[in-house]
mmCIF file of C-alpha atoms in Angstrom:
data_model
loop_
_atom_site.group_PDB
_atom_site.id
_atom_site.type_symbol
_atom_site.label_atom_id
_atom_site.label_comp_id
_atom_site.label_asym_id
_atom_site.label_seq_id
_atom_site.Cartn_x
_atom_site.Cartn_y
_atom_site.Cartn_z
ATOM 1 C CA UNK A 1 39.847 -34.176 -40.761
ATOM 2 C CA UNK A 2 38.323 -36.973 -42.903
ATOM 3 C CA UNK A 3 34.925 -37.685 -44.177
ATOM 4 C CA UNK A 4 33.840 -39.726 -41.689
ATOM 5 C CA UNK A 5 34.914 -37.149 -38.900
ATOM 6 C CA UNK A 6 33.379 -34.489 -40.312
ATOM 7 C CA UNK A 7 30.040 -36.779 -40.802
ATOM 8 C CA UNK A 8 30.121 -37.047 -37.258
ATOM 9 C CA UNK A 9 30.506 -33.567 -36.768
ATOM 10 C CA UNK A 10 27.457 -32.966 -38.674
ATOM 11 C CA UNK A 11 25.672 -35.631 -36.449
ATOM 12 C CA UNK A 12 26.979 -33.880 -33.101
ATOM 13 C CA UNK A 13 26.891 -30.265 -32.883
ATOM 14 C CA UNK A 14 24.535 -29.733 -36.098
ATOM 15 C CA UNK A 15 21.297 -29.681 -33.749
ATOM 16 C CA UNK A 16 23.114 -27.466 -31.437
ATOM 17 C CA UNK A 17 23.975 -24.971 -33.983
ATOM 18 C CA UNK A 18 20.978 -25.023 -35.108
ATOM 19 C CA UNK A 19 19.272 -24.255 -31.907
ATOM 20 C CA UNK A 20 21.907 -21.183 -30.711
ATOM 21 C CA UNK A 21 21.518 -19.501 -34.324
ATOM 22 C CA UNK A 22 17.306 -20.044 -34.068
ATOM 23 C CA UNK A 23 17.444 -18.509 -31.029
ATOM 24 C CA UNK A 24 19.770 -15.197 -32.210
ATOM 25 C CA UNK A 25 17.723 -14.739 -35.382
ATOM 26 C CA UNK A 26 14.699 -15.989 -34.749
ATOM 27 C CA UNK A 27 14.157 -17.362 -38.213
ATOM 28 C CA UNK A 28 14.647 -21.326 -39.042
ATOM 29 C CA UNK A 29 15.472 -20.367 -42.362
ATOM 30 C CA UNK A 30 17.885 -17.593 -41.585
ATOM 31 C CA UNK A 31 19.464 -20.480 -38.674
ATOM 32 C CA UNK A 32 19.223 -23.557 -40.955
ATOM 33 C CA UNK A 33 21.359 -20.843 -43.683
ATOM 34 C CA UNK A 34 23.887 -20.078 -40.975
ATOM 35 C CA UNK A 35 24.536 -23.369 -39.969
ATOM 36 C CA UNK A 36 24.522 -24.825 -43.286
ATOM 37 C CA UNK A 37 27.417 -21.959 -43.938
ATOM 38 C CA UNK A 38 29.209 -22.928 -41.115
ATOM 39 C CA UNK A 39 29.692 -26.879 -42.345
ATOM 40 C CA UNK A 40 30.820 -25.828 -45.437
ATOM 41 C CA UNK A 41 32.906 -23.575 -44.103
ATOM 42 C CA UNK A 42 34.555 -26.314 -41.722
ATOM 43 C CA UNK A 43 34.689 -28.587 -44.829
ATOM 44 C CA UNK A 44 37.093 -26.018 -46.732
ATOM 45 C CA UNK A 45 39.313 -25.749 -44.294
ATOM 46 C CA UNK A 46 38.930 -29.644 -42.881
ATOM 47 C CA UNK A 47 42.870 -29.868 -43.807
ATOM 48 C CA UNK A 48 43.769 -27.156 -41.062
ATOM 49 C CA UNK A 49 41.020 -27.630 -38.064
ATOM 50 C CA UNK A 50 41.947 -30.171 -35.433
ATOM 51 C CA UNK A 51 38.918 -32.750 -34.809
ATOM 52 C CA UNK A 52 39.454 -32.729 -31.399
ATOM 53 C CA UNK A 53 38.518 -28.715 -31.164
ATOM 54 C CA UNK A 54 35.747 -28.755 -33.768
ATOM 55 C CA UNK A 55 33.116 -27.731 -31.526
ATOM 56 C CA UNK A 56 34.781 -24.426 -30.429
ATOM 57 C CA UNK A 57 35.821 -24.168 -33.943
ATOM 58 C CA UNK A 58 32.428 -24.176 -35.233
ATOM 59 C CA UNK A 59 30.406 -21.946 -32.639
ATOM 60 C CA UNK A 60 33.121 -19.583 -33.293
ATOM 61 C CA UNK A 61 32.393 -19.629 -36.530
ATOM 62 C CA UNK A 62 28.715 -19.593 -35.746
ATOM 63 C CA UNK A 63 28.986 -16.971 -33.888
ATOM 64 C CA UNK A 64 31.099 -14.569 -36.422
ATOM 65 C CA UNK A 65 28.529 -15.373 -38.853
ATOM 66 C CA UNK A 66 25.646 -14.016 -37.116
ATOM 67 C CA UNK A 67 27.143 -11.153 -35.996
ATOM 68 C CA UNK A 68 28.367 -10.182 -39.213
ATOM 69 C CA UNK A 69 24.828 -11.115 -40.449
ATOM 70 C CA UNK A 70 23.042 -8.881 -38.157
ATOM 71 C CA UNK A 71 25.419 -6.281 -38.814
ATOM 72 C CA UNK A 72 24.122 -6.367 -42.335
ATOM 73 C CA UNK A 73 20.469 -5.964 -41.315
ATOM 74 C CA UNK A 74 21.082 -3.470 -38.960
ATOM 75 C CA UNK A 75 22.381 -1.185 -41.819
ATOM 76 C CA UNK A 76 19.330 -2.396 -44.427
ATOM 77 C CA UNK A 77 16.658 -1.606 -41.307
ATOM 78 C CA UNK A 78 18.706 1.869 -40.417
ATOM 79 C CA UNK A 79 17.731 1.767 -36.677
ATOM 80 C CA UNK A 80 17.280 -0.116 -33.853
ATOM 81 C CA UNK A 81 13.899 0.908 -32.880
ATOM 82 C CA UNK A 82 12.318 -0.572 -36.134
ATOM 83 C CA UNK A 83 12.509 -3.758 -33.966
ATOM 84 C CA UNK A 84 10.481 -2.955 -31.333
ATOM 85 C CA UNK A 85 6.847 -3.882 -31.969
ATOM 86 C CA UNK A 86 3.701 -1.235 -31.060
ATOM 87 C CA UNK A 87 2.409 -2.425 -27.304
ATOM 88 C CA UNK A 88 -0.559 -3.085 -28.598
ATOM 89 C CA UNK A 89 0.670 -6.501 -30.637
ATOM 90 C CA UNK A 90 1.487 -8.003 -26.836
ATOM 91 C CA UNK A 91 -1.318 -6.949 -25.430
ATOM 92 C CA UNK A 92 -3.953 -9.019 -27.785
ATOM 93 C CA UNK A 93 -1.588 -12.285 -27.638
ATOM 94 C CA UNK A 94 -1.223 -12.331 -23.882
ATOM 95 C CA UNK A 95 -0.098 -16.121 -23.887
ATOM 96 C CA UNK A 96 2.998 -15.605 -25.619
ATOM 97 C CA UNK A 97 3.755 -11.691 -24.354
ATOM 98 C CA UNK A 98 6.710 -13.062 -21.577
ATOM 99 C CA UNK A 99 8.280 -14.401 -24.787
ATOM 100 C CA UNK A 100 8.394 -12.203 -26.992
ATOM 101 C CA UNK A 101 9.063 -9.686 -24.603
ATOM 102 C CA UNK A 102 11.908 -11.311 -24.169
ATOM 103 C CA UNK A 103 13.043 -11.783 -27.266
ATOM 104 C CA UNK A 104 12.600 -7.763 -28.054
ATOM 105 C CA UNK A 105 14.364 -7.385 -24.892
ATOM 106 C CA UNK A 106 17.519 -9.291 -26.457
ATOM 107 C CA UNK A 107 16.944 -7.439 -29.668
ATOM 108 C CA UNK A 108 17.740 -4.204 -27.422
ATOM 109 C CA UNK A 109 20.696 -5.599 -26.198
ATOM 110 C CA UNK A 110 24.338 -5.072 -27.949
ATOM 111 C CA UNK A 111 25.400 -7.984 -29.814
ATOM 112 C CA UNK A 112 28.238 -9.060 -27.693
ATOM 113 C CA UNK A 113 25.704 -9.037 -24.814
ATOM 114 C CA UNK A 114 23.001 -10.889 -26.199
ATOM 115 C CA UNK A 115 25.376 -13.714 -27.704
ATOM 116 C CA UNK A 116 27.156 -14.105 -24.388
ATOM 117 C CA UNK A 117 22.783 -14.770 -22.799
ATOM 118 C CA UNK A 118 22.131 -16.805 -25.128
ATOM 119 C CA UNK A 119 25.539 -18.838 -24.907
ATOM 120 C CA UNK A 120 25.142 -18.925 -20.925
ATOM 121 C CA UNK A 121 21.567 -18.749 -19.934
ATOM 122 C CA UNK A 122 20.238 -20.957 -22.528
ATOM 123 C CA UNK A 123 22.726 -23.319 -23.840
ATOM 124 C CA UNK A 124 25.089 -23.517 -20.656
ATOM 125 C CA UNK A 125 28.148 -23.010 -21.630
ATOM 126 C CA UNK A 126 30.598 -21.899 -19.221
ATOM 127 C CA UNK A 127 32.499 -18.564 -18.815
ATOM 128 C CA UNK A 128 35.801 -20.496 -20.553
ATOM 129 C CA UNK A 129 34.240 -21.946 -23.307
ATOM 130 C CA UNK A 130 32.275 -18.494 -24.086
ATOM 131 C CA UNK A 131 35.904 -16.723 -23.612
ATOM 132 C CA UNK A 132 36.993 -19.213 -26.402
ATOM 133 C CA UNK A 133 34.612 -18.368 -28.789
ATOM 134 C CA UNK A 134 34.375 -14.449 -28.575
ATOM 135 C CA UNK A 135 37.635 -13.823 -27.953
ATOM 136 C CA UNK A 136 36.863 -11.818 -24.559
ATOM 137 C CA UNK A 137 38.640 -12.550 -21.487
ATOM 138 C CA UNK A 138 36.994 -14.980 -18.591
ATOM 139 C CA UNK A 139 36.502 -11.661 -16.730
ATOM 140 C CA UNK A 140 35.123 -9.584 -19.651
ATOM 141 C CA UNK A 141 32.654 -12.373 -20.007
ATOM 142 C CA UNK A 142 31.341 -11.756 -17.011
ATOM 143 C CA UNK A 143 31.717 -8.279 -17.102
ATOM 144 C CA UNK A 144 29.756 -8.076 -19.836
ATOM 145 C CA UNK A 145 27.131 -10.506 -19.136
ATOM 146 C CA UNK A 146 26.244 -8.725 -15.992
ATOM 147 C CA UNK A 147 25.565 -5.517 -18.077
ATOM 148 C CA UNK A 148 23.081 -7.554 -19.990
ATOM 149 C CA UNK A 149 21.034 -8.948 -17.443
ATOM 150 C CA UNK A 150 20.989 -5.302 -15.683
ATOM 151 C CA UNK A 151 20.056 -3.967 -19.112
ATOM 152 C CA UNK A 152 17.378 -6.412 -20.065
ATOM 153 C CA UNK A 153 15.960 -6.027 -17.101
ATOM 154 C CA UNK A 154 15.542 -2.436 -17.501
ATOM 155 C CA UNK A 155 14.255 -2.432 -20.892
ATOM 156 C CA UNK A 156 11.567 -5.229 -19.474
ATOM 157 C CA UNK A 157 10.639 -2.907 -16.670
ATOM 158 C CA UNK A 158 10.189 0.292 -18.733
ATOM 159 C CA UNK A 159 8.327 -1.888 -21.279
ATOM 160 C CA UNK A 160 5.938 -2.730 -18.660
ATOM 161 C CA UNK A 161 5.287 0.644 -17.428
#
């Protein structure tokens, strides 16, 4: 890969990074770290990736990274429920409780899950390319992402109650 490919790189999928890791953490600063990892990562090894595959290349990457990073928080915090915010918080900001329910709602999920939502529901990508970058099978894709949706909507109808 040269310079000017990997400039170009930066120029493509750098927004789109950007925008899948916002949405997993939920911190720019946290994303804008991750993706900023990512680059350089993809710049160490430039000798060995082939420019026509970067993007899979670099949401796999992507997507190792936050894992591993929430991983790591998972152990600091010690427990899943330290995520969930009192009912109370939703119920005095009204206008944004659909959001954030949602985005507790994700928190809930497993990580495999809630990558494989994000990947399809909100950037699009289809069952291959998401087999591609996890690793799963077509069919454990969609295996998987129908446990999520069943989940989440579980979680968002026991919230409710």
């Amino acid at each position: 890969m040269t310079i000017k490919e990997y400039n170009e790189c930066v120029k493509l999928y750098g927004d789109d990074l950007y925008r899948f890791a916002l949405r997993y953490t939920g911190y720019g600063a946290a994303s804008e770290d991750a993706v900023q990892d990512v680059f350089v990562a993809l710049w160490e090894n430039r000798e060995s990736v082939d420019a026509a595959r970067v993007k899979g290349y670099l949401m796999r990457m992507l997507y190792r990274r936050l894992v591993d990073s929430h991983r790591h928080q998972m152990v600091e915090i010690g427990a899943r429920d330290a995520l969930r915010p009192a009912k109370e918080e939703y119920e005095q900001h009204t206008d944004f409780e659909l959001r954030d329910a949602m985005q507790w709602a994700l928190n809930q999920l497993p990580e495999v899950q809630r990558q494989l939502i994000l990947m399809k529901d909100l950037e699009g990508y289809e069952y291959k390319e998401m087999s591609e970058i996890t690793g799963l099978n077509e069919q454990q894709v969609g295996v998987y992402l129908f446990r999520a949706r069943k989940t989440m909507k579980k979680i968002l109808e026991d919230y409710r109650k």
